[in-house]
C-alpha positions as CSV (number, residue, x, y, z in Angstrom):
1,M,-56.7,-8.8,-24.7
2,T,-57.1,-9.0,-28.5
3,V,-56.0,-12.4,-29.7
4,G,-57.1,-12.9,-33.3
5,G,-58.6,-11.3,-36.3
6,Q,-57.2,-7.8,-36.5
7,G,-55.1,-7.8,-33.4
8,L,-52.3,-9.6,-31.6
9,P,-51.9,-10.6,-28.0
10,R,-50.1,-8.0,-25.9
11,L,-47.0,-10.2,-25.6
12,Q,-44.2,-7.7,-26.1
13,E,-41.3,-10.2,-26.0
14,L,-41.3,-13.8,-27.5
15,A,-38.5,-14.6,-25.0
16,Y,-41.2,-14.6,-22.3
17,L,-42.7,-17.7,-23.9
18,E,-39.4,-19.5,-23.6
19,T,-38.9,-18.5,-19.9
20,I,-42.4,-19.4,-18.9
21,A,-42.6,-22.6,-20.8
22,K,-39.5,-23.8,-19.1
23,A,-40.9,-22.8,-15.7
24,V,-44.2,-24.6,-16.4
25,A,-42.3,-27.7,-17.5
26,T,-40.4,-27.9,-14.2
27,G,-43.7,-27.7,-12.3
28,L,-43.4,-24.2,-10.8
29,P,-46.6,-22.6,-9.5
30,F,-47.8,-19.2,-10.7
31,E,-45.7,-17.3,-8.2
32,G,-42.6,-19.3,-9.1
33,I,-43.3,-18.6,-12.8
34,R,-43.6,-14.9,-12.0
35,L,-40.2,-15.0,-10.2
36,A,-38.6,-16.8,-13.2
37,L,-39.8,-14.0,-15.4
38,V,-38.5,-11.4,-13.0
39,D,-35.1,-13.0,-13.1
40,H,-35.2,-13.1,-16.9
41,I,-36.1,-9.4,-17.2
42,W,-33.6,-8.4,-14.6
43,S,-30.8,-10.3,-16.3
44,F,-31.7,-8.7,-19.6
45,R,-31.5,-5.2,-18.0
46,Q,-28.2,-6.0,-16.4
47,A,-26.8,-6.9,-19.9
48,S,-28.2,-3.7,-21.4
49,P,-26.2,-0.4,-21.6
50,G,-27.0,2.2,-19.0
51,D,-26.5,3.2,-15.4
52,P,-25.8,0.4,-12.9
53,L,-28.9,-1.2,-11.5
54,D,-29.9,-1.0,-7.8
55,P,-30.1,-4.5,-6.3
56,A,-32.8,-3.1,-4.0
57,E,-35.1,-2.7,-7.0
58,Y,-34.6,-6.3,-7.9
59,R,-35.6,-7.4,-4.4
60,A,-38.6,-5.2,-4.6
61,W,-39.7,-6.8,-7.9
62,R,-39.4,-10.2,-6.4
63,G,-41.3,-9.2,-3.3
64,D,-44.2,-7.5,-5.2
65,E,-46.7,-10.3,-6.1
66,K,-48.3,-8.0,-8.6
67,K,-45.1,-7.2,-10.6
68,Y,-45.2,-8.6,-14.1
69,V,-48.4,-10.6,-13.5
70,R,-49.9,-9.3,-16.7
71,N,-46.8,-10.4,-18.6
72,V,-47.0,-13.9,-17.1
73,T,-50.7,-14.1,-17.8
74,D,-50.4,-13.0,-21.4
75,A,-47.5,-15.5,-22.0
76,L,-49.5,-18.3,-20.4
77,K,-52.5,-17.5,-22.6
78,E,-50.3,-17.6,-25.7
79,L,-48.8,-20.9,-24.6
80,M,-52.3,-22.3,-24.1
81,R,-53.4,-20.9,-27.5
82,L,-50.3,-22.6,-29.2
83,G,-51.1,-25.9,-27.5
84,F,-48.0,-26.0,-25.3
85,V,-49.9,-25.6,-22.0
86,E,-53.2,-27.1,-21.0
87,N,-56.1,-24.6,-20.6
88,A,-56.6,-23.3,-17.1
89,I,-58.0,-20.3,-15.2
90,L,-55.5,-17.3,-14.9
91,P,-55.5,-14.1,-12.8
92,S,-57.6,-11.4,-14.4
93,S,-55.2,-8.7,-13.0
94,G,-52.4,-8.1,-10.6
95,K,-54.9,-7.6,-7.8
96,S,-56.1,-11.2,-8.1
97,A,-52.7,-12.7,-8.4
98,Y,-52.6,-13.7,-4.7
99,A,-55.4,-16.1,-5.2
100,H,-53.4,-17.9,-7.9
101,K,-49.9,-17.9,-6.5
102,D,-50.0,-21.6,-5.8
103,A,-51.8,-22.6,-8.9
104,S,-49.9,-25.0,-11.2
105,Y,-50.2,-25.6,-14.9
106,R,-49.6,-28.7,-17.0
107,I,-47.3,-28.7,-20.0
108,T,-48.6,-30.6,-23.0
109,T,-46.7,-33.2,-25.0
110,A,-46.2,-30.5,-27.7
111,G,-45.0,-28.1,-25.1
112,Q,-42.6,-30.5,-23.6
113,D,-41.2,-31.2,-27.0
114,W,-40.7,-27.5,-27.6
115,V,-38.9,-27.0,-24.2
116,S,-36.6,-29.9,-25.1
117,L,-35.9,-28.3,-28.4
118,L,-35.1,-25.0,-26.7
119,R,-32.5,-26.8,-24.5
120,S,-30.9,-28.6,-27.4
121,D,-31.1,-26.0,-30.2
122,R,-32.7,-22.7,-29.3
123,R,-32.6,-21.3,-32.9
124,L,-34.4,-24.4,-34.2
125,A,-37.0,-24.1,-31.4
126,Y,-37.9,-20.6,-32.6
127,D,-38.0,-21.8,-36.2
128,D,-40.5,-24.3,-34.9
129,L,-42.5,-21.6,-33.2
130,L,-42.7,-19.4,-36.3
131,P,-45.3,-21.4,-38.2
132,R,-47.3,-21.8,-35.1
133,L,-47.5,-18.1,-34.6
134,V,-48.4,-17.6,-38.3
135,R,-51.2,-20.1,-38.1
136,A,-52.5,-18.8,-34.8
137,H,-52.5,-15.1,-35.7
138,P,-53.9,-13.9,-39.1
139,A,-52.8,-10.4,-38.1
140,F,-49.2,-11.5,-37.9
141,T,-49.4,-13.1,-41.3
142,S,-50.9,-9.9,-42.7
143,F,-48.1,-7.8,-41.3
144,L,-45.5,-10.2,-42.7
145,T,-47.2,-9.9,-46.1
146,V,-47.1,-6.1,-46.1
147,V,-43.4,-5.9,-45.2
148,G,-42.6,-8.5,-47.9
149,A,-41.6,-11.6,-46.0
150,I,-44.6,-13.5,-47.3
151,D,-45.4,-13.7,-51.1
152,N,-42.4,-11.4,-51.7
153,Q,-44.3,-9.0,-53.9
154,R,-42.6,-6.1,-52.2
155,S,-39.5,-5.7,-50.1
156,S,-40.3,-2.8,-47.8
157,I,-42.8,-0.2,-46.6
158,V,-41.7,3.3,-45.7
159,I,-43.7,5.9,-43.6
160,P,-42.3,9.5,-44.0
161,L,-42.2,11.4,-40.8
162,L,-42.3,15.1,-40.2
163,R,-39.9,16.4,-37.5
164,W,-41.1,19.1,-35.3
165,T,-38.0,21.1,-36.1
166,E,-38.8,21.1,-39.8
167,L,-41.6,23.6,-39.1
168,P,-40.5,27.2,-39.3
169,P,-39.3,28.4,-35.9
170,N,-42.1,30.9,-35.6
171,K,-44.8,28.4,-36.6
172,R,-44.0,25.4,-34.3
173,S,-47.4,24.6,-32.9
174,Q,-49.7,21.6,-32.9
175,Q,-52.1,23.3,-35.2
176,A,-49.3,24.2,-37.7
177,Y,-48.1,20.6,-37.6
178,R,-51.7,19.3,-38.2
179,S,-52.0,21.6,-41.2
180,A,-48.6,20.6,-42.7
181,I,-48.6,16.8,-42.2
182,G,-50.9,15.9,-45.1
183,E,-49.1,17.7,-47.8
184,F,-45.7,16.7,-46.4
185,V,-46.4,13.0,-46.5
186,A,-48.3,13.1,-49.7
187,S,-45.4,14.9,-51.4
188,A,-43.0,12.2,-50.3
189,L,-45.4,9.4,-51.5
190,A,-45.6,11.0,-54.9
191,S,-41.9,11.3,-55.3
192,V,-41.0,7.6,-55.0
193,D,-42.7,4.2,-54.4
194,L,-42.8,3.7,-50.6
195,G,-45.1,0.7,-50.6
196,W,-48.4,2.5,-50.1
197,H,-50.4,5.4,-51.6
198,S,-52.6,8.1,-50.2
199,D,-53.5,11.7,-50.9
200,A,-53.0,14.8,-48.6
201,S,-56.7,15.0,-47.7
202,E,-56.9,11.4,-46.6
203,I,-53.6,11.6,-44.6
204,S,-54.7,14.8,-42.9
205,M,-58.1,13.3,-42.0
206,A,-56.5,10.1,-40.6
207,V,-54.0,12.0,-38.5
208,N,-56.4,14.6,-37.2
209,D,-59.1,12.1,-36.4
210,Y,-56.6,10.0,-34.5
211,L,-55.3,13.0,-32.6
212,D,-58.9,14.1,-31.7
213,R,-59.8,10.7,-30.3
214,V,-56.6,10.6,-28.1
215,L,-57.3,14.2,-27.0
216,A,-60.9,13.4,-26.1
217,R,-60.0,10.4,-24.1
218,A,-57.4,12.3,-22.2
219,Q,-59.6,15.3,-21.5
220,S,-62.3,13.1,-20.1
221,R,-59.7,12.2,-17.4
222,D,-58.7,15.8,-17.1
223,K,-55.2,15.1,-18.6
224,D,-53.0,16.6,-21.3
225,P,-52.0,13.9,-23.7
226,F,-49.4,16.1,-25.4
227,P,-47.3,17.7,-22.6
228,A,-44.3,18.0,-25.0
229,P,-43.9,18.1,-28.8
230,R,-42.4,14.6,-28.8
231,A,-45.6,13.2,-27.3
232,F,-47.6,15.0,-30.0
233,T,-45.4,13.9,-33.0
234,Q,-45.3,10.3,-31.6
235,T,-49.1,10.2,-31.7
236,C,-49.1,11.5,-35.3
237,E,-46.6,8.8,-36.1
238,E,-49.0,6.2,-34.7
239,A,-51.7,7.5,-37.0
240,L,-49.5,7.5,-40.0
241,V,-48.2,3.9,-39.4
242,R,-51.7,2.7,-38.9
243,L,-52.9,4.4,-42.1
244,A,-49.9,3.2,-44.2
245,F,-50.4,-0.5,-43.2
246,N,-54.1,-0.2,-43.7
247,K,-53.6,1.2,-47.2
248,A,-51.2,-1.7,-47.9
249,G,-53.7,-4.3,-46.8
250,C,-53.0,-4.8,-43.1
251,G,-55.7,-3.3,-41.0
252,I,-54.5,-3.8,-37.4
253,D,-54.2,-1.5,-34.5
254,Y,-50.9,0.3,-33.7
255,V,-50.0,-1.7,-30.6
256,S,-50.4,-4.9,-32.6
257,L,-48.1,-3.4,-35.2
258,E,-45.5,-2.7,-32.6
259,I,-45.7,-6.3,-31.3
260,A,-45.5,-7.7,-34.8
261,R,-42.4,-5.8,-35.6
262,R,-40.8,-6.9,-32.3
263,W,-41.7,-10.6,-33.0
264,S,-40.5,-10.5,-36.6
265,R,-37.1,-8.9,-35.7
266,W,-36.6,-11.5,-32.9
267,L,-37.4,-14.3,-35.4
268,G,-35.1,-12.8,-38.0
269,I,-37.7,-12.3,-40.7
270,A,-38.2,-8.5,-40.8
271,C,-36.6,-5.4,-39.4
272,F,-37.2,-1.7,-39.0
273,T,-35.3,1.5,-38.4
274,Y,-35.7,5.3,-38.1
275,H,-32.0,5.9,-38.9
276,A,-31.3,4.8,-42.5
277,P,-29.8,7.4,-44.8
278,G,-32.3,9.6,-46.6
279,P,-35.3,11.6,-45.6
280,Y,-36.5,11.0,-42.0
281,A,-38.9,8.0,-42.0
282,L,-39.8,4.7,-40.3
283,R,-38.7,1.9,-42.6
284,F,-39.8,-1.7,-42.5
285,W,-38.3,-4.4,-44.6
286,S,-38.3,-8.2,-44.8
287,T,-35.1,-10.0,-44.1
288,A,-36.3,-13.4,-45.2
289,Q,-38.4,-15.1,-47.9
290,M,-41.2,-17.2,-46.5
291,Q,-43.5,-19.7,-48.3
292,L,-46.8,-20.9,-46.7
293,A,-48.1,-24.3,-47.7
294,D,-50.9,-25.9,-45.7
295,R,-49.3,-26.4,-42.3
296,D,-45.7,-25.9,-43.4
297,V,-43.7,-22.7,-43.5
298,T,-40.4,-22.6,-45.2
299,V,-38.0,-19.7,-44.4
300,N,-35.0,-18.5,-46.3
301,R,-33.2,-15.8,-44.3
302,R,-30.7,-13.3,-45.6
303,A,-28.3,-14.4,-42.9
304,G,-24.9,-16.1,-42.3
305,G,-21.5,-16.1,-44.0
306,Q,-22.0,-14.3,-47.3
307,W,-24.4,-11.7,-45.8
308,R,-21.9,-10.9,-43.0
309,D,-19.1,-10.6,-45.6
310,R,-21.3,-8.2,-47.6
311,A,-22.1,-6.3,-44.5
312,L,-18.4,-5.6,-43.8
313,V,-18.0,-4.4,-47.4
314,E,-20.9,-2.0,-47.0
315,L,-19.6,-0.8,-43.6
316,H,-16.2,0.0,-45.2
317,D,-17.9,1.9,-48.0
318,Y,-20.1,3.8,-45.6
319,C,-17.2,4.8,-43.4
320,Q,-15.1,5.8,-46.4
321,Q,-17.9,8.1,-47.6
322,A,-18.1,9.6,-44.1
323,R,-14.3,10.2,-44.1
324,A,-14.5,11.9,-47.5
325,A,-17.1,14.2,-46.0
326,G,-14.7,15.0,-43.1
327,T,-16.0,12.6,-40.4
328,T,-13.7,9.9,-39.1
329,Y,-16.0,8.1,-36.7
330,V,-19.7,7.5,-37.3
331,P,-22.3,6.4,-34.8
332,V,-22.6,2.6,-34.7
333,W,-26.4,2.8,-34.9
334,E,-26.2,5.0,-38.0
335,A,-23.8,2.7,-39.8
336,R,-25.9,-0.4,-38.8
337,A,-29.1,1.2,-40.1
338,A,-27.5,2.1,-43.4
339,V,-26.0,-1.3,-44.0
340,C,-29.0,-3.3,-42.9
341,W,-31.4,-1.2,-44.9
342,K,-29.3,-1.5,-48.1
343,L,-28.8,-5.3,-47.8
344,R,-32.2,-6.0,-46.3
345,I,-30.7,-7.9,-43.3
346,V,-31.6,-7.9,-39.7
347,D,-29.6,-5.9,-37.1
348,D,-27.9,-8.9,-35.5
349,E,-26.2,-9.8,-38.8
350,F,-24.4,-6.5,-38.8
351,D,-23.4,-6.9,-35.1
352,R,-22.2,-10.5,-35.7
353,A,-20.2,-9.4,-38.8
354,V,-18.4,-6.7,-36.7
355,T,-17.8,-9.1,-33.8
356,D,-16.4,-11.7,-36.2
357,I,-13.9,-9.4,-37.8
358,I,-12.7,-8.0,-34.4
359,A,-12.3,-11.6,-33.1
360,G,-10.4,-12.6,-36.2
361,R,-13.0,-15.0,-37.5
362,R,-13.8,-13.1,-40.6
363,G,-12.2,-10.6,-43.1
364,H,-8.7,-12.1,-43.0
365,D,-8.1,-11.0,-46.6
366,L,-9.3,-7.5,-46.1
367,P,-6.6,-4.7,-46.0
368,W,-8.5,-2.9,-43.3
369,R,-9.9,-3.5,-39.8
370,V,-12.7,-2.2,-37.7
371,H,-12.1,0.2,-34.8
372,L,-14.7,0.9,-32.1
373,D,-14.7,3.6,-29.5
374,Q,-16.9,4.3,-26.4
375,V,-17.3,8.0,-27.0
376,S,-20.4,9.5,-28.4
377,V,-20.8,11.8,-31.5
378,G,-23.7,14.2,-31.2
379,S,-27.0,13.4,-29.5
380,V,-28.1,9.7,-29.5
381,P,-31.8,9.1,-30.3
382,T,-33.7,7.1,-27.7
383,S,-34.4,4.4,-30.4
384,A,-30.7,3.9,-31.2
385,V,-29.0,0.7,-30.0
386,P,-25.3,0.8,-29.2
387,F,-22.9,-2.0,-30.0
388,I,-22.0,-4.3,-27.2
389,L,-18.9,-6.4,-27.4
390,T,-17.7,-9.1,-25.0
391,T,-14.0,-10.2,-25.1
392,A,-11.9,-12.2,-22.7
393,A,-9.5,-9.4,-22.2
394,A,-11.9,-6.4,-21.7
395,G,-15.1,-8.1,-20.6
396,T,-18.4,-6.5,-21.8
397,R,-18.2,-3.0,-23.2
398,T,-20.6,-0.7,-24.9
399,Y,-19.3,1.1,-28.0
400,N,-21.0,4.1,-29.7
401,V,-18.9,4.9,-32.7
402,I,-17.1,3.0,-35.4
403,T,-14.6,3.5,-38.2
404,V,-12.4,1.4,-40.5
405,V,-8.6,1.8,-40.6
406,P,-5.8,0.2,-42.7
407,K,-4.2,-2.9,-41.3
408,P,-0.6,-2.3,-40.2
409,A,2.0,-3.4,-42.7
410,K,3.6,-6.7,-42.0
């Protein structure tokens, strides 16, 4: 596991720290901690849109002593690194978990204080966690600097992406894509400031070298790493993201970049999307201004009342533009991306603004209201997140499209 310097620990979700810190604080052994994480992950999946879950799968998770051992181990390592749990020996893999199932771990005074804060004010607890993560991981600090959360010399970084379907129908091949990617991205970089600079030759070399390394590793195991165009273009995207951040001053590996963007969105300090209006691209932006001073970190987020009011105004304008173009309902994920990218706010602020106006807590003076529907319009990208609303009358429902309509005359 890479833990410092140019990488981040392979801790995909910061919420794992919360779950496991609480389990350690209550004195649970390793197997009990694993079961607590299983319950957390299962509960999250139950609340997510999709087909109903099979209870037999949940029972299988709990019965498999190897399930999520790596996640538990990585989270415990991070809690130890942060000074929340005393150092101790951990399983090296799922195969050795059986030898540690009864092992217990000791929460430190700092860890107990953090758990107490989680129980009294969860938001404040994560604000307390943020400076600890920044101090512990220079790579995270570097990522936040590039997206503009720290130092604030920029507000975003954009990586242009070439769709497979943008190649001529008779020239859609891996070799044609390799040949086109350099000029395509370089042309986009030359047309507007996207937060980094590179020429076609350097871009082509970076992408092709990355592809060749992936291909060589796969062929040594007698496997095809690109069984479908999506796998190929995704690997090219990894190369481009890595190059872009390296050119902007953040030289970390792609997996660490994925982890950093998950952490920063969870903490409300940066966000990203593939779906903002304009040419197809992966866009990162800061949603807060942070100042580092010795051991203190101050954070000023673009969040709360005025930003949610502004989000509703931008949503109205976006829906009106769509209506003028002949479209009544727009995908929620598309509207969310457009609003959040324009205002440089995190996704949750958009969702809270919509929830507030539907619940009657916001927008009383507006002459229009929001209307949601569960139908889908067109294909939904795998990276798109629907809108989930819970009401006393209807329970929890998933909505895919949104529009604005005039309020009835009184």
